[in-house]
């Protein structure tokens, strides 16, 4: 019996107090997240809603939401406060959305509500940009021209534009998507 060794589970149990004392403790702010799952659960709803509003279809919104989290989580610090995490996720969502539209239409079309204060002023009538926009809209069918005018020139939400046009919000999103694609074709020289 003198040569018997102590079973491993007992040795581990004895070492436990030493190991726990050696653990590194860190201070976590009261407004920070406890884990990655909490970051996801707390933010997935508004990110998906934003992506759905900007793309108008569920599959793209789901893909873009997943892309936001897969891009943002590796560099994100859990010790950051909730407002910082949300700000970082919003910036990541802006980048992911811009890349999406660049892939889809060959150009960046991104406007997230916090960006409105930072937006460049509208070109004055008679400038080259205003002339190009007017020519582009003139080349589109009336329904496409109307939805783009309401959404981007008059600054209405999708819901407001749908009410003006007398259509459902879903139909307005589809109409906007098709109008943007047609506008991109016209701009590229392919016609509407």
Short mmCIF file of C-alpha atoms in Angstrom, two decimals:
data_model
loop_
_atom_site.label_atom_id
_atom_site.label_comp_id
_atom_site.label_asym_id
_atom_site.label_seq_id
_atom_site.Cartn_x
_atom_site.Cartn_y
_atom_site.Cartn_z
CA UNK A 1 0.00 0.00 0.00
CA UNK A 2 2.93 2.29 0.56
CA UNK A 3 3.58 2.42 -3.21
CA UNK A 4 0.04 3.42 -4.15
CA UNK A 5 -0.36 6.78 -5.74
CA UNK A 6 -3.23 9.13 -5.03
CA UNK A 7 -5.95 8.90 -7.70
CA UNK A 8 -5.82 11.82 -10.13
CA UNK A 9 -9.26 13.14 -9.26
CA UNK A 10 -8.24 13.53 -5.62
CA UNK A 11 -5.05 15.30 -6.50
CA UNK A 12 -6.99 17.69 -8.72
CA UNK A 13 -9.50 18.35 -5.97
CA UNK A 14 -6.69 19.23 -3.55
CA UNK A 15 -5.06 21.56 -6.06
CA UNK A 16 -8.31 23.39 -6.80
CA UNK A 17 -7.98 26.11 -4.11
CA UNK A 18 -4.47 26.93 -5.33
CA UNK A 19 -5.60 27.15 -8.96
CA UNK A 20 -8.61 29.36 -8.21
CA UNK A 21 -6.45 31.75 -6.16
CA UNK A 22 -4.05 32.05 -9.09
CA UNK A 23 -6.84 33.04 -11.52
CA UNK A 24 -6.72 36.54 -12.87
CA UNK A 25 -9.57 38.72 -11.68
CA UNK A 26 -10.75 41.62 -13.78
CA UNK A 27 -13.13 44.43 -13.09
CA UNK A 28 -16.19 44.46 -15.34
CA UNK A 29 -18.32 47.58 -15.59
CA UNK A 30 -21.96 47.28 -14.57
CA UNK A 31 -23.13 48.23 -18.06
CA UNK A 32 -20.96 45.66 -19.88
CA UNK A 33 -21.95 42.25 -21.21
CA UNK A 34 -21.35 39.00 -19.33
CA UNK A 35 -20.57 36.95 -22.46
CA UNK A 36 -20.74 36.73 -26.24
CA UNK A 37 -24.17 35.11 -26.13
CA UNK A 38 -25.54 38.13 -24.29
CA UNK A 39 -23.97 40.50 -26.85
CA UNK A 40 -25.68 38.53 -29.61
CA UNK A 41 -29.09 38.25 -27.89
CA UNK A 42 -29.16 41.92 -26.93
CA UNK A 43 -28.25 43.22 -30.39
CA UNK A 44 -29.42 40.72 -33.01
CA UNK A 45 -32.95 42.14 -33.12
CA UNK A 46 -32.06 45.71 -34.00
CA UNK A 47 -29.29 44.69 -36.39
CA UNK A 48 -31.61 42.32 -38.26
CA UNK A 49 -34.32 45.01 -38.32
CA UNK A 50 -31.87 47.53 -39.73
CA UNK A 51 -30.65 45.13 -42.40
CA UNK A 52 -34.21 44.14 -43.32
CA UNK A 53 -35.21 47.79 -43.62
CA UNK A 54 -32.21 48.58 -45.83
CA UNK A 55 -32.37 45.51 -48.09
CA UNK A 56 -36.09 44.78 -48.16
CA UNK A 57 -35.76 41.01 -48.04
CA UNK A 58 -35.31 38.47 -45.28
CA UNK A 59 -32.57 36.24 -46.78
CA UNK A 60 -30.22 39.18 -47.39
CA UNK A 61 -31.01 40.63 -43.97
CA UNK A 62 -30.21 37.30 -42.29
CA UNK A 63 -26.95 36.93 -44.21
CA UNK A 64 -25.88 40.50 -43.48
CA UNK A 65 -26.76 40.17 -39.78
CA UNK A 66 -24.58 37.08 -39.55
CA UNK A 67 -21.81 38.91 -41.40
CA UNK A 68 -21.98 41.83 -38.93
CA UNK A 69 -21.53 39.51 -35.96
CA UNK A 70 -18.81 37.40 -37.58
CA UNK A 71 -16.90 40.58 -38.44
CA UNK A 72 -17.45 42.42 -35.16
CA UNK A 73 -17.06 39.76 -32.47
CA UNK A 74 -13.37 38.81 -32.87
CA UNK A 75 -11.99 42.32 -32.18
CA UNK A 76 -14.76 43.29 -29.74
CA UNK A 77 -13.90 43.54 -26.03
CA UNK A 78 -16.45 42.22 -23.55
CA UNK A 79 -15.21 44.73 -20.99
CA UNK A 80 -16.50 47.57 -23.17
CA UNK A 81 -19.76 49.15 -22.05
CA UNK A 82 -23.06 48.47 -23.81
CA UNK A 83 -23.09 51.86 -25.60
CA UNK A 84 -19.57 51.23 -26.93
CA UNK A 85 -20.51 47.74 -28.13
CA UNK A 86 -23.64 49.06 -29.85
CA UNK A 87 -21.65 51.86 -31.48
CA UNK A 88 -19.09 49.37 -32.75
CA UNK A 89 -21.81 47.06 -34.06
CA UNK A 90 -23.51 50.03 -35.79
CA UNK A 91 -20.22 50.99 -37.48
CA UNK A 92 -19.67 47.37 -38.53
CA UNK A 93 -23.25 47.19 -39.85
CA UNK A 94 -22.62 50.34 -41.91
CA UNK A 95 -19.49 48.78 -43.43
CA UNK A 96 -21.19 45.44 -44.13
CA UNK A 97 -24.19 47.17 -45.71
CA UNK A 98 -21.96 49.36 -47.88
CA UNK A 99 -20.08 46.28 -49.10
CA UNK A 100 -23.40 44.55 -49.82
CA UNK A 101 -24.65 47.39 -52.01
CA UNK A 102 -21.26 47.73 -53.68
CA UNK A 103 -21.46 44.02 -54.63
CA UNK A 104 -25.09 44.26 -55.72
CA UNK A 105 -25.23 47.57 -57.55
CA UNK A 106 -21.64 48.45 -58.11
CA UNK A 107 -21.96 51.43 -55.80
CA UNK A 108 -22.27 52.24 -52.15
CA UNK A 109 -25.75 53.16 -50.89
CA UNK A 110 -25.66 53.41 -47.14
CA UNK A 111 -27.63 55.62 -44.83
CA UNK A 112 -28.01 54.57 -41.23
CA UNK A 113 -29.94 57.01 -39.00
CA UNK A 114 -26.90 58.15 -36.97
CA UNK A 115 -25.21 59.10 -40.24
CA UNK A 116 -27.79 61.73 -41.15
CA UNK A 117 -26.08 64.48 -39.18
CA UNK A 118 -22.78 63.70 -40.91
CA UNK A 119 -24.26 63.54 -44.42
CA UNK A 120 -22.94 65.91 -47.05
CA UNK A 121 -25.27 68.75 -48.04
CA UNK A 122 -27.51 68.17 -51.04
CA UNK A 123 -26.17 69.60 -54.29
CA UNK A 124 -27.71 72.89 -55.32
CA UNK A 125 -30.09 72.78 -58.30
CA UNK A 126 -28.20 73.29 -61.53
CA UNK A 127 -25.06 71.46 -60.40
CA UNK A 128 -23.70 68.49 -62.30
CA UNK A 129 -24.87 65.98 -59.64
CA UNK A 130 -28.40 67.37 -59.64
CA UNK A 131 -28.49 67.20 -63.45
CA UNK A 132 -27.28 63.58 -63.44
CA UNK A 133 -29.87 62.62 -60.82
CA UNK A 134 -32.66 64.28 -62.80
CA UNK A 135 -31.56 62.54 -66.02
CA UNK A 136 -31.32 59.19 -64.23
CA UNK A 137 -34.80 59.53 -62.74
CA UNK A 138 -36.24 60.63 -66.10
CA UNK A 139 -34.97 57.39 -67.67
CA UNK A 140 -36.90 55.23 -65.17
CA UNK A 141 -40.53 54.10 -65.33
CA UNK A 142 -42.94 56.30 -63.38
CA UNK A 143 -43.43 53.94 -60.39
CA UNK A 144 -39.66 53.53 -59.96
CA UNK A 145 -39.09 57.26 -60.29
CA UNK A 146 -41.81 57.97 -57.72
CA UNK A 147 -40.51 55.56 -55.05
CA UNK A 148 -36.93 56.84 -55.41
CA UNK A 149 -38.10 60.44 -55.26
CA UNK A 150 -40.12 59.82 -52.11
CA UNK A 151 -37.42 57.78 -50.38
CA UNK A 152 -34.22 59.56 -51.28
CA UNK A 153 -35.07 63.05 -52.46
CA UNK A 154 -37.91 63.76 -50.05
CA UNK A 155 -36.38 61.65 -47.25
CA UNK A 156 -39.49 59.63 -46.42
CA UNK A 157 -39.35 56.30 -44.62
CA UNK A 158 -40.45 53.16 -46.44
CA UNK A 159 -43.70 53.22 -44.47
CA UNK A 160 -44.43 56.86 -45.38
CA UNK A 161 -43.65 56.26 -49.05
CA UNK A 162 -45.92 53.20 -49.06
CA UNK A 163 -48.77 55.28 -47.64
CA UNK A 164 -48.30 57.99 -50.28
CA UNK A 165 -48.24 55.39 -53.07
CA UNK A 166 -51.16 53.46 -51.58
CA UNK A 167 -49.26 50.17 -51.41
CA UNK A 168 -48.09 47.85 -48.63
CA UNK A 169 -44.73 48.38 -46.91
CA UNK A 170 -43.50 45.08 -48.34
CA UNK A 171 -44.48 46.13 -51.84
CA UNK A 172 -42.72 49.48 -51.32
CA UNK A 173 -39.52 47.69 -50.29
CA UNK A 174 -39.66 45.45 -53.35
CA UNK A 175 -40.42 48.42 -55.59
CA UNK A 176 -37.49 50.36 -54.11
CA UNK A 177 -35.14 47.41 -54.60
CA UNK A 178 -36.18 47.03 -58.24
CA UNK A 179 -35.95 50.78 -58.82
CA UNK A 180 -32.41 50.89 -57.44
CA UNK A 181 -31.37 47.99 -59.65
CA UNK A 182 -32.94 49.68 -62.69
CA UNK A 183 -31.19 52.95 -61.80
CA UNK A 184 -27.86 51.13 -61.57
CA UNK A 185 -28.45 49.60 -65.02
CA UNK A 186 -29.32 53.01 -66.47
CA UNK A 187 -26.22 54.56 -64.88
CA UNK A 188 -24.06 51.74 -66.28
CA UNK A 189 -25.49 52.37 -69.73
CA UNK A 190 -27.68 49.26 -69.91
CA UNK A 191 -31.03 51.05 -70.02
CA UNK A 192 -33.97 50.46 -67.67
#
